[in-house]
Coordinates of C-alpha atoms in Angstrom, one line a residue:
X683 CA -0.3 0.6 0.1
X684 CA 1.0 3.8 -0.5
X685 CA 1.3 5.2 2.7
X686 CA 1.8 8.2 1.4
X687 CA -1.2 8.3 -0.6
X688 CA -3.1 7.0 2.0
X689 CA -1.8 10.3 4.1
X690 CA -2.9 12.9 1.4
X691 CA -6.9 11.4 1.5
X692 CA -7.0 12.6 4.7
X693 CA -7.5 15.5 6.2
X694 CA -4.4 17.8 6.5
X695 CA -3.0 21.0 7.4
X696 CA 0.8 21.8 7.5
X697 CA 1.4 20.4 10.6
X698 CA 0.2 17.0 10.4
X699 CA -2.9 15.4 10.2
X700 CA -6.3 17.2 11.3
X701 CA -8.5 15.2 13.5
X702 CA -12.3 15.5 14.7
X703 CA -12.1 17.1 18.6
X704 CA -15.1 14.3 18.7
X705 CA -13.0 11.5 17.8
X706 CA -11.2 8.5 20.0
X707 CA -7.2 10.0 18.6
X708 CA -8.2 13.3 21.0
X709 CA -10.0 12.2 23.8
X710 CA -6.6 9.6 24.0
X711 CA -4.4 13.4 24.0
X712 CA -6.7 14.1 26.7
X713 CA -4.8 11.8 29.1
X714 CA -2.3 12.9 31.2
X715 CA 0.7 10.7 30.6
X716 CA 1.8 9.5 33.8
X717 CA 5.6 8.8 33.5
X718 CA 8.7 11.0 33.5
X719 CA 9.4 13.4 30.7
X720 CA 13.3 12.0 30.5
X721 CA 13.4 8.7 28.1
X722 CA 9.7 8.9 27.2
X723 CA 10.1 8.3 23.1
X724 CA 6.3 7.3 21.7
X725 CA 3.4 9.7 23.3
X726 CA 1.1 8.9 25.1
X727 CA -1.5 8.4 22.8
X728 CA 0.3 7.3 19.5
X729 CA 1.5 4.4 21.9
X730 CA -2.7 4.4 22.7
X731 CA -4.3 4.6 19.0
X732 CA -1.4 1.5 18.0
X733 CA -2.6 -0.7 20.5
X734 CA -6.0 0.0 19.7
X735 CA -5.4 -0.3 15.6
X736 CA -2.8 -3.1 16.1
X737 CA -5.5 -5.3 18.0
X738 CA -8.9 -4.4 15.6
X739 CA -6.5 -5.6 12.9
X740 CA -6.4 -9.4 14.8
X741 CA -3.2 -8.9 16.5
X742 CA -4.4 -9.5 20.4
X743 CA -0.8 -9.9 22.1
X744 CA 1.5 -6.9 23.1
X745 CA 3.6 -8.5 20.6
X746 CA 1.3 -9.6 17.8
X747 CA 0.4 -5.1 18.2
X748 CA 4.2 -4.2 18.5
X749 CA 4.9 -5.9 14.9
X750 CA 2.6 -5.5 13.4
X751 CA 2.7 -2.0 14.1
X752 CA 6.2 -1.8 13.0
X753 CA 5.2 -3.1 9.7
X754 CA 3.7 -0.1 9.2
X755 CA 5.9 2.1 10.9
X756 CA 6.0 3.9 7.5
X757 CA 2.9 4.8 8.2
X758 CA 2.7 6.0 11.5
X759 CA 6.1 8.8 10.4
X760 CA 3.8 10.1 7.6
X761 CA 0.7 10.8 9.7
X762 CA 2.2 11.6 13.0
X763 CA 5.2 13.5 11.3
X764 CA 7.3 10.8 13.5
X765 CA 10.7 11.4 13.5
X766 CA 12.2 7.2 13.6
X767 CA 10.9 4.9 12.0
X768 CA 11.3 2.3 15.3
X769 CA 8.4 2.2 17.0
X770 CA 7.2 0.9 20.1
X771 CA 8.6 -2.4 21.5
X772 CA 6.1 -5.6 23.2
X773 CA 7.2 -4.1 27.0
X774 CA 6.3 -0.3 25.9
X775 CA 2.6 -1.5 25.7
X776 CA 2.3 -3.8 28.1
X777 CA 5.0 -1.2 30.5
X778 CA 1.8 1.6 29.3
X779 CA -1.2 -0.2 30.3
X780 CA -0.3 -1.2 33.5
X781 CA -0.4 2.1 34.7
X782 CA -2.9 3.1 36.9
X783 CA -4.7 6.4 36.0
X784 CA -4.1 5.6 32.2
X785 CA -6.0 2.3 32.7
X786 CA -8.9 4.4 34.1
X787 CA -8.4 7.3 31.7
X788 CA -8.9 4.4 28.8
X789 CA -12.2 3.6 30.7
X790 CA -13.4 6.6 31.1
X791 CA -12.6 7.9 27.6
X792 CA -13.0 4.7 25.4
X793 CA -17.6 5.5 27.5
X794 CA -17.8 9.1 26.6
X795 CA -16.2 8.6 22.6
X796 CA -19.0 5.9 22.6
X797 CA -21.6 7.5 23.7
X798 CA -20.9 10.7 21.5
X799 CA -22.4 8.9 19.0
X800 CA -25.9 9.6 18.2
X801 CA -28.2 7.5 20.4
X802 CA -26.6 5.9 21.7
X803 CA -27.6 5.0 25.6
X804 CA -31.7 4.8 24.4
X805 CA -31.8 1.0 24.8
X806 CA -34.3 0.4 27.8
X807 CA -31.9 -2.9 29.3
X808 CA -28.8 -2.2 31.0
X809 CA -27.2 -6.2 32.3
X810 CA -24.8 -6.9 35.0
X811 CA -22.8 -10.3 35.0
X812 CA -17.9 -10.1 35.7
X813 CA -15.9 -11.7 33.9
X814 CA -12.7 -13.5 35.6
X815 CA -9.5 -12.6 34.0
X816 CA -8.0 -16.2 33.2
X817 CA -5.2 -14.9 31.6
X818 CA -4.0 -12.9 34.2
X819 CA -1.3 -14.6 37.3
X820 CA -2.9 -15.0 40.3
X821 CA -2.2 -12.8 43.4
X822 CA -0.8 -14.3 46.1
X823 CA -4.0 -15.3 48.4
X824 CA -4.9 -17.2 45.2
X825 CA -7.2 -14.8 43.9
X826 CA -8.1 -14.7 39.9
X827 CA -8.5 -10.8 39.2
X828 CA -12.4 -10.0 38.3
X829 CA -13.6 -7.4 36.7
X830 CA -17.7 -6.8 36.2
X831 CA -19.3 -5.0 33.2
X832 CA -22.8 -3.3 33.3
X833 CA -23.6 -3.6 28.7
X834 CA -26.4 -3.0 26.7
X835 CA -27.1 -5.2 24.9
X836 CA -29.1 -4.3 22.2
X837 CA -26.6 -1.7 21.3
X838 CA -23.3 -4.2 22.2
X839 CA -21.6 -1.3 24.4
X840 CA -20.3 -1.7 27.6
X841 CA -21.7 1.6 29.8
X842 CA -19.2 0.9 32.4
X843 CA -16.5 -1.0 34.0
X844 CA -15.4 -2.2 37.5
X845 CA -12.9 -4.4 39.0
X846 CA -14.3 -6.5 41.6
X847 CA -11.9 -6.3 45.2
X848 CA -10.1 -9.2 45.8
X849 CA -11.0 -11.0 49.2
X850 CA -15.2 -10.6 47.6
X851 CA -17.1 -11.1 44.4
X852 CA -19.6 -9.5 42.7
X853 CA -22.3 -8.5 45.0
X854 CA -20.8 -5.6 46.9
X855 CA -19.1 -3.6 43.3
X856 CA -22.8 -3.7 42.1
X857 CA -23.6 -0.7 42.8
X858 CA -19.5 1.2 42.6
X859 CA -20.6 -0.3 39.3
X860 CA -24.0 1.4 38.7
X861 CA -23.6 4.7 40.5
X862 CA -23.5 8.1 38.5
X863 CA -24.7 6.7 34.5
X864 CA -28.5 7.7 34.1
X865 CA -30.0 4.6 34.8
X866 CA -33.5 6.8 33.9
X867 CA -36.3 4.8 33.2
X868 CA -34.4 1.2 32.4
X869 CA -34.7 -1.6 33.8
X870 CA -31.6 -3.9 35.1
X871 CA -30.9 -7.6 34.7
X872 CA -28.5 -9.3 36.4
X873 CA -28.4 -13.6 36.9
X874 CA -29.0 -14.8 40.5
X875 CA -25.8 -13.3 42.3
X876 CA -27.2 -9.8 42.3
X877 CA -30.5 -10.3 44.1
X878 CA -30.6 -8.4 47.3
X879 CA -31.9 -6.4 48.5
X880 CA -29.4 -3.4 49.2
X881 CA -29.1 -3.7 44.9
X882 CA -32.9 -3.8 44.9
X883 CA -33.5 -0.2 46.4
X884 CA -30.8 2.1 44.3
X885 CA -31.9 0.3 40.8
X886 CA -35.6 1.8 42.0
X887 CA -34.1 5.6 43.6
X888 CA -31.9 5.8 40.5
X889 CA -35.2 6.2 38.4
X890 CA -34.8 2.3 37.5
X891 CA -36.5 -0.9 37.6
X892 CA -35.3 -4.5 38.5
X893 CA -36.0 -8.5 36.9
X894 CA -34.0 -10.7 38.9
X895 CA -33.9 -14.2 38.8
X896 CA -34.4 -15.5 43.2
X897 CA -32.1 -18.5 43.4
X898 CA -30.4 -20.7 46.4
X899 CA -29.4 -17.3 48.3
X900 CA -31.8 -16.2 49.2
X901 CA -34.5 -19.0 49.9
X902 CA -37.5 -17.2 51.0
X903 CA -37.9 -15.6 48.7
X904 CA -37.8 -18.4 46.3
X905 CA -40.0 -20.8 48.6
X906 CA -42.9 -18.2 48.7
X907 CA -42.3 -17.8 45.1
X908 CA -42.2 -20.8 44.1
X909 CA -45.6 -21.4 46.8
X910 CA -47.1 -19.3 44.9
X911 CA -47.5 -21.3 41.3
X912 CA -47.4 -24.8 43.3
X913 CA -50.9 -26.8 41.3
X914 CA -53.7 -25.8 43.8
X915 CA -56.4 -28.0 44.4
X916 CA -59.3 -27.4 44.4
X917 CA -62.5 -28.4 47.0
X918 CA -65.6 -29.4 45.8
X919 CA -68.1 -25.6 45.5
X920 CA -64.3 -23.7 45.6
X921 CA -61.9 -22.8 42.9
X922 CA -58.5 -21.4 42.5
X923 CA -57.4 -18.7 45.0
X924 CA -55.0 -16.7 42.6
X925 CA -57.0 -15.9 39.2
X926 CA -54.7 -13.7 37.9
X927 CA -51.9 -15.4 36.7
X928 CA -51.1 -14.5 32.6
X929 CA -49.0 -16.7 30.9
X930 CA -46.4 -15.8 27.4
X931 CA -45.0 -18.8 25.1
X932 CA -42.1 -18.5 23.0
X933 CA -40.6 -22.1 20.8
X934 CA -37.2 -21.6 19.2
X935 CA -35.6 -24.4 16.6
X936 CA -31.6 -24.2 15.4
X937 CA -28.5 -26.4 16.5
X938 CA -31.0 -29.4 16.6
X939 CA -32.9 -28.9 19.1
X940 CA -36.0 -27.4 19.2
X941 CA -36.5 -24.8 22.7
X942 CA -39.9 -23.7 24.3
X943 CA -40.3 -21.4 27.2
X944 CA -43.4 -20.7 28.9
X945 CA -42.6 -17.6 31.4
X946 CA -46.3 -16.8 34.3
X947 CA -46.3 -13.3 36.2
X948 CA -48.2 -13.0 38.8
X949 CA -48.7 -9.3 41.1
X950 CA -50.5 -11.8 43.5
X951 CA -47.0 -11.8 46.4
X952 CA -46.9 -8.2 45.8
X953 CA -49.5 -7.8 48.7
X954 CA -47.4 -9.9 51.2
X955 CA -43.9 -10.3 50.6
X956 CA -41.6 -8.3 52.6
X957 CA -38.8 -6.8 49.7
X958 CA -38.0 -4.0 48.5
X959 CA -40.7 -2.9 45.3
X960 CA -41.5 -5.6 44.2
X961 CA -44.9 -5.6 42.1
X962 CA -44.2 -9.1 39.9
X963 CA -42.5 -12.5 40.1
X964 CA -42.9 -15.3 37.9
X965 CA -41.9 -19.4 36.8
X966 CA -40.4 -19.6 33.9
X967 CA -39.9 -22.7 32.4
X968 CA -37.1 -24.0 30.1
X969 CA -37.8 -26.9 27.9
X970 CA -36.2 -28.4 25.3
X971 CA -36.0 -31.5 22.7
X972 CA -33.4 -33.3 20.6
X973 CA -34.9 -33.1 16.9
X974 CA -32.6 -36.2 16.0
X975 CA -32.9 -37.8 19.6
X976 CA -36.8 -36.7 20.5
X977 CA -34.5 -35.9 24.4
X978 CA -36.1 -33.5 26.2
X979 CA -34.3 -31.9 29.1
X980 CA -36.8 -29.1 31.3
X981 CA -35.7 -26.5 33.7
X982 CA -37.6 -23.5 36.4
X983 CA -36.9 -21.0 38.1
X984 CA -37.8 -18.2 39.4
X985 CA -37.8 -14.6 39.4
X986 CA -39.2 -11.1 40.4
X987 CA -39.6 -7.7 39.4
X988 CA -40.0 -4.2 40.5
X989 CA -42.6 -4.0 37.1
X990 CA -45.9 -3.1 37.3
X991 CA -48.1 -6.1 35.3
X992 CA -49.6 -2.5 33.4
X993 CA -46.1 -2.1 32.3
X994 CA -44.3 -5.3 31.8
X995 CA -46.6 -8.5 30.5
X996 CA -45.6 -11.8 30.0
X997 CA -43.7 -11.6 26.9
X998 CA -42.2 -9.5 28.1
X999 CA -40.6 -10.6 30.8
X1000 CA -39.8 -12.6 28.8
X1001 CA -37.6 -11.1 26.5
X1002 CA -36.1 -9.0 29.1
X1003 CA -34.8 -12.6 31.6
X1004 CA -34.0 -14.1 27.9
X1005 CA -32.4 -10.6 27.1
X1006 CA -29.7 -10.9 30.1
X1007 CA -27.8 -13.6 28.6
X1008 CA -27.2 -10.6 25.8
X1009 CA -23.9 -10.3 28.0
X1010 CA -22.6 -13.5 27.9
X1011 CA -23.0 -15.0 24.3
X1012 CA -22.2 -10.8 23.2
X1013 CA -19.8 -9.2 25.3
X1014 CA -17.9 -12.0 27.4
X1015 CA -17.8 -15.2 24.8
X1016 CA -16.0 -13.0 22.0
X1017 CA -12.7 -11.8 24.2
X1018 CA -12.4 -14.9 25.1
X1019 CA -13.0 -17.0 21.5
X1020 CA -12.8 -13.5 19.2
X1021 CA -10.2 -11.8 21.1
X1022 CA -8.2 -14.4 22.5
X1023 CA -8.0 -12.5 26.6
X1024 CA -7.5 -15.2 28.7
X1025 CA -4.8 -15.6 26.8
X1026 CA -2.6 -12.8 26.6
X1027 CA -1.0 -14.1 30.3
X1028 CA -0.1 -11.2 32.0
X1029 CA 1.5 -10.8 36.1
X1030 CA -0.5 -6.7 36.4
X1031 CA -4.3 -7.0 36.8
X1032 CA -4.2 -3.6 35.6
X1033 CA -2.7 -4.8 31.9
X1034 CA -5.7 -7.6 31.9
X1035 CA -8.2 -4.8 32.1
X1036 CA -6.6 -2.3 29.9
X1037 CA -6.9 -5.5 27.5
X1038 CA -10.7 -5.6 28.2
X1039 CA -11.2 -2.4 28.3
X1040 CA -10.0 -2.0 24.1
X1041 CA -11.6 -5.3 23.7
X1042 CA -15.5 -3.9 25.0
X1043 CA -14.1 -0.2 23.4
X1044 CA -13.7 -2.3 18.9
X1045 CA -17.1 -4.4 20.7
X1046 CA -19.0 -0.8 20.6
X1047 CA -17.0 0.5 18.0
X1048 CA -17.8 -2.1 15.8
X1049 CA -21.3 -2.7 17.2
X1050 CA -21.8 0.8 15.7
X1051 CA -20.0 1.2 11.8
X1052 CA -22.7 -2.4 11.2
X1053 CA -19.9 -4.9 11.4
X1054 CA -22.0 -7.9 13.7
X1055 CA -19.1 -10.2 12.6
X1056 CA -16.2 -9.5 14.8
X1057 CA -13.8 -11.7 12.5
X1058 CA -15.0 -9.6 9.5
X1059 CA -14.7 -6.9 10.7
X1060 CA -10.5 -8.1 12.0
X1061 CA -9.8 -8.9 8.7
X1062 CA -11.4 -6.6 6.8
X1063 CA -9.2 -3.9 8.8
X1064 CA -5.9 -5.4 8.4
X1065 CA -6.5 -4.6 5.0
X1066 CA -8.0 -1.0 5.1
X1067 CA -6.0 0.7 8.1
X1068 CA -6.6 4.1 5.8
X1069 CA -11.0 3.0 7.0
X1070 CA -9.5 2.3 10.3
X1071 CA -8.2 5.0 10.6
X1072 CA -10.6 7.1 9.5
X1073 CA -13.1 5.2 12.8
X1074 CA -10.3 6.5 15.1
X1075 CA -9.5 10.6 13.7
X1076 CA -13.5 11.1 13.1
X1077 CA -15.7 11.4 15.9
X1078 CA -19.5 8.9 15.9
X1079 CA -22.4 9.8 13.6

């Protein structure tokens, strides 16, 4: 590729490449460099852009990033007016992305950049889930580094990601992750670990609603919901006590199986339960039938929500419960399988967090640019670095 021609196709002035003040590059420029001036060979923004472009093009390790950037040194020299063709070593990426201030600012500016797009953050469902960074070395106490993400599955967008404290779990991290976010009118969903009274109160206080799953970590709550949905035995001359049951059913075919989901909701428990802001409870029955063998497996789970029956039908509740899985398939699975996050071996939890931040940023940007197949997107930008650079140098439309 003729990089001189490429440089001429990008907006320029006499001092170098012009960039939009709302671009990702402009936001990287605003990050303070904590390194000492002496011995500082490469600008922090250049290092972050190089990491971003290399990862977008398919490089998931510092060594791969360094090699990819070095092979395109002519491009970087031309566009960023560099005095030397020697590009950063892999150790430079590791060292810079292990600085606490840099990692925190990467999270902040990356999320601000994605939210700057018109209409970004407007979808209603917010999901919570944690992920362990298996590529990061265990702590002295033998614990794994974990991050808790707040995710919009309808937009592929991570609103916030916070580390889970050592010798703790995701429960105390959840209010921290949600604090300060605009949750007005949204619905927060999470797995059973986050079915907690304090979090329920915090979500509703922020102007949102919750949909939780009730399991053994809340035995009294689960028992009350289970008893409500037990079949009633009516004596002669009597009628059922529970008369407000509403049901929705969906059936999906694929991967050699038929999956049927049946959700039944009731508002009756809201009158007697002391759970904060409880409005409805539901029973969800999943039945999976293997088309080849006819083998059938059924699972029943119970849940609760602050959404009233007037605003949340069984159909909507069923969609929200299914939407919770979006954080697994659209975020965590992609980071593990497509970005090889757990194979990026490092001793630094901060570097692991920085890589996760880059992965989140690329996933959000690719979604905004219309890509749903990330493998195709990465091959495309590897072959067309000019288009990748334009995505970095311009604001989101």
